[in-house]
PDB file of C-alpha atoms in Angstrom:
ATOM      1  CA  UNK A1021       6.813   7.235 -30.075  1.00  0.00           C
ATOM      2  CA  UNK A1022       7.491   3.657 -28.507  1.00  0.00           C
ATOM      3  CA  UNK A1023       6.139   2.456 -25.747  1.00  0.00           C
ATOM      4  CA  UNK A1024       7.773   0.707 -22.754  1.00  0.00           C
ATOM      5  CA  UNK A1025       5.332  -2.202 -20.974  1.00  0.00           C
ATOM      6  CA  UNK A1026       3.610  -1.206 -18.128  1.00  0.00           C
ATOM      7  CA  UNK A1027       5.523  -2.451 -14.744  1.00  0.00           C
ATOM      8  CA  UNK A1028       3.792  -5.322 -13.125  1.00  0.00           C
ATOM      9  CA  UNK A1029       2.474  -3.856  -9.544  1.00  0.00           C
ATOM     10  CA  UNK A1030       3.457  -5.558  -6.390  1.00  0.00           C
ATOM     11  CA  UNK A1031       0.594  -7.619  -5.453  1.00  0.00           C
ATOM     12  CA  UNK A1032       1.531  -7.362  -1.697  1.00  0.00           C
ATOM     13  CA  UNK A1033       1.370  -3.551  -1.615  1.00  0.00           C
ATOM     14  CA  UNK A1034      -1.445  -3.601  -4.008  1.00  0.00           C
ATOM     15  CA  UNK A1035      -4.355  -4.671  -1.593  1.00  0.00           C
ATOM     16  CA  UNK A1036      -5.780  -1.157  -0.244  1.00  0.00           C
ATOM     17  CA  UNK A1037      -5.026  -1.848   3.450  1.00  0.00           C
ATOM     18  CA  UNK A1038      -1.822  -2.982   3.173  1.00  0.00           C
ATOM     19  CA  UNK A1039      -0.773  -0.131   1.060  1.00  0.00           C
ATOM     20  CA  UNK A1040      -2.275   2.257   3.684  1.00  0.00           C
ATOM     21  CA  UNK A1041       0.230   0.002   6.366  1.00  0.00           C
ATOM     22  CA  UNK A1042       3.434   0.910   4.274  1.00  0.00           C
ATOM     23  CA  UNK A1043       2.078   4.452   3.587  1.00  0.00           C
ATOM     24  CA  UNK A1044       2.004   5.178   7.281  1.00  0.00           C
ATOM     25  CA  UNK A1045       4.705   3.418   8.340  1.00  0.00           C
ATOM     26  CA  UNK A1046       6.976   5.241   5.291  1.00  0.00           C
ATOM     27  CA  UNK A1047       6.642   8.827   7.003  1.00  0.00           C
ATOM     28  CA  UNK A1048       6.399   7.526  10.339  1.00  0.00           C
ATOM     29  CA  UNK A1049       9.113   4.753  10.334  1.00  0.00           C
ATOM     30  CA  UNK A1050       7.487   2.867  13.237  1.00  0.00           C
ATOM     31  CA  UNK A1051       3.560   3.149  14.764  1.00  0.00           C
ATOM     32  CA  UNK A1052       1.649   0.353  17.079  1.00  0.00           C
ATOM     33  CA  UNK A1053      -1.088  -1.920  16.332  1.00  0.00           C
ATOM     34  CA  UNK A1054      -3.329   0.763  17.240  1.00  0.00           C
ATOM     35  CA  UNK A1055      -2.229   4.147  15.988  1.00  0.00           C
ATOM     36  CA  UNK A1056      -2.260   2.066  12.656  1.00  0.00           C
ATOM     37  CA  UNK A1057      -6.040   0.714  13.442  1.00  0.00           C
ATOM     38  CA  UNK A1058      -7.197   3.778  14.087  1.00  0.00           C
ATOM     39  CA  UNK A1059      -5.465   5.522  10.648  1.00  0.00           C
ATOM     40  CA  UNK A1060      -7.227   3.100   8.895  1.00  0.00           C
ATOM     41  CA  UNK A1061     -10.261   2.453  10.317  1.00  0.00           C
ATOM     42  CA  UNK A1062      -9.365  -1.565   9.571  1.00  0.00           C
ATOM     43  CA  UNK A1063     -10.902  -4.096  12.013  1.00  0.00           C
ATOM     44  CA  UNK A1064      -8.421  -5.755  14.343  1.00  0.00           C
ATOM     45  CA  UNK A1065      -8.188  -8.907  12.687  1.00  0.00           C
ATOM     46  CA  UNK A1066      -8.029  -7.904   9.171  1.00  0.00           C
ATOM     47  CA  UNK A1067      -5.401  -5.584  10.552  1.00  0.00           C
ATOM     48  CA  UNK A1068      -3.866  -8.392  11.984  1.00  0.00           C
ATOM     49  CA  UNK A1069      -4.498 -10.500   8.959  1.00  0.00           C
ATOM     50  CA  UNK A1070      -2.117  -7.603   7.322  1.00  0.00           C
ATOM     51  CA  UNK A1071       0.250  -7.161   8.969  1.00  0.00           C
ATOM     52  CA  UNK A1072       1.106 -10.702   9.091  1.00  0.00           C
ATOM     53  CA  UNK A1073       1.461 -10.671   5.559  1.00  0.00           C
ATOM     54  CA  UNK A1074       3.675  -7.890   5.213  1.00  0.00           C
ATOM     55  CA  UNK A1075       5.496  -9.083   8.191  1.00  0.00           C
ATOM     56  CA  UNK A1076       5.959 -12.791   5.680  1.00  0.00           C
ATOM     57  CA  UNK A1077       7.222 -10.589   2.709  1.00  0.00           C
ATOM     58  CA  UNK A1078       9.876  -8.852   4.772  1.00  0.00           C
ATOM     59  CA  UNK A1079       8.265  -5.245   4.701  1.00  0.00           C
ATOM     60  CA  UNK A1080       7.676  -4.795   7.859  1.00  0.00           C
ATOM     61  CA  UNK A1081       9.330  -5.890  10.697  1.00  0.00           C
ATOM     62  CA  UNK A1082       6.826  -6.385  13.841  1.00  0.00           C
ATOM     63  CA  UNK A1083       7.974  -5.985  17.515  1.00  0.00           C
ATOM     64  CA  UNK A1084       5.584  -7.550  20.658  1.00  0.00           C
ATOM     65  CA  UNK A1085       6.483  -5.811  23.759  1.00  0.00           C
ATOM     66  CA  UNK A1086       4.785  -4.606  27.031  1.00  0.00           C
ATOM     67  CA  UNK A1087       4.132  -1.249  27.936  1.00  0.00           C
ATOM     68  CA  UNK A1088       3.061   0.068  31.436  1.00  0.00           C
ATOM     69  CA  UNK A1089       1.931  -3.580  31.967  1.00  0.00           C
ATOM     70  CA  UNK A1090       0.297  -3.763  28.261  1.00  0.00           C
ATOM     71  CA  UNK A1091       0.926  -5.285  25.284  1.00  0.00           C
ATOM     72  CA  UNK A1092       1.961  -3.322  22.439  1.00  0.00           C
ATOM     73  CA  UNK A1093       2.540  -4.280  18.817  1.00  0.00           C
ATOM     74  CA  UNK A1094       4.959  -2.142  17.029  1.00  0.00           C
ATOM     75  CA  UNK A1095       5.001  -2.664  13.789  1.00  0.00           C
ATOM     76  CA  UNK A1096       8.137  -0.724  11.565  1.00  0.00           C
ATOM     77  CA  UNK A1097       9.149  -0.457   7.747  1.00  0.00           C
ATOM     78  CA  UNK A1098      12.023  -2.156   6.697  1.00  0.00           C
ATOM     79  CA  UNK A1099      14.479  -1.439   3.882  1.00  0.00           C
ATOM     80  CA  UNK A1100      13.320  -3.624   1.717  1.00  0.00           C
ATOM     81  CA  UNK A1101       9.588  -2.345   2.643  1.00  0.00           C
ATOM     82  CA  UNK A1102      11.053   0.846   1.519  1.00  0.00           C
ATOM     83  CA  UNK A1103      12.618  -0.404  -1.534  1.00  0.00           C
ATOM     84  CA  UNK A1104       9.043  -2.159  -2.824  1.00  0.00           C
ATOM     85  CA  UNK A1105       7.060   1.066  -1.778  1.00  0.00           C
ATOM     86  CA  UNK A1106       8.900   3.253  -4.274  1.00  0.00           C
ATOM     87  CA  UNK A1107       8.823   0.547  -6.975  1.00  0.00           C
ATOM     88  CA  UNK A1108       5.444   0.512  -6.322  1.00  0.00           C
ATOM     89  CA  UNK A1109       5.292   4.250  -6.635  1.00  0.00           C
ATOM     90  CA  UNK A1110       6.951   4.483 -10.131  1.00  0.00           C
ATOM     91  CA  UNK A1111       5.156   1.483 -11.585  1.00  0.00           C
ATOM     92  CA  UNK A1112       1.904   3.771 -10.597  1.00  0.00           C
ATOM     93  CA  UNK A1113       3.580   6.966 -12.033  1.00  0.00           C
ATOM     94  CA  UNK A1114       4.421   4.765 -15.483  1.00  0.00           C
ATOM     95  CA  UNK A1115       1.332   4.175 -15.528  1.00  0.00           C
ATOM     96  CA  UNK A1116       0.007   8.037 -15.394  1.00  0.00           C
ATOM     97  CA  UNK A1117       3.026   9.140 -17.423  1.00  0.00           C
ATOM     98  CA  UNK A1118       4.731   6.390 -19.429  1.00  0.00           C
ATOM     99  CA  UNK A1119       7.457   7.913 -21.149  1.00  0.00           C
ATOM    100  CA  UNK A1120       8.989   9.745 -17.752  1.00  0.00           C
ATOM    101  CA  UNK A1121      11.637   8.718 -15.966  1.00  0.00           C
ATOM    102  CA  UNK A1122      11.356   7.235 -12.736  1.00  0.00           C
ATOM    103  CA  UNK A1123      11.305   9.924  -9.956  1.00  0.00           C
ATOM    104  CA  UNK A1124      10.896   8.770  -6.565  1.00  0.00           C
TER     105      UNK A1124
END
């Protein structure tokens, strides 16, 4: 039996709160600033901190708007966000099972 290398996993998705970000945002498409704080019981600024990041690596794509006289932060998955989860996904599932095709 020969072994294919392990995939190298996204080091953007692989920080626990960020993956939690894209996780949400992957069956929800879009969610604000606090939907997503409350999730993930993450403190506004390392929330913030984030988001920011994904927002730099194109994964998300972050709208500022007002509500009812409020500011709201939307924050919604992009394609390529999309793209990078699933990667991410079968890199994890090579991992588990090495010799399976990918499947997501």
């Amino acid at each position: 039996m020969i072994m294919t290398p392990f995939k190298d996993l996204d080091p953007i998705l692989h920080s626990q709160l960020r993956l939690a970000v894209i996780s949400l945002l992957m069956s929800a498409e879009s969610a604000d600033f606090t939907f997503i704080q409350k999730q993930t019981g993450a403190t506004a600024g390392n929330l913030s901190i984030q988001i920011t990041k994904l927002k730099e690596a194109g994964y998300i794509d972050v709208i500022k708007k007002f509500s009812n006289n409020y500011p709201q932060t939307l924050c919604r998955i992009t394609p390529l966000g999309k793209k990078k989860f699933a990667e991410y996904v079968n890199a994890l599932k090579d991992y588990l099972e090495p010799d399976q095709p990918d499947q997501y």
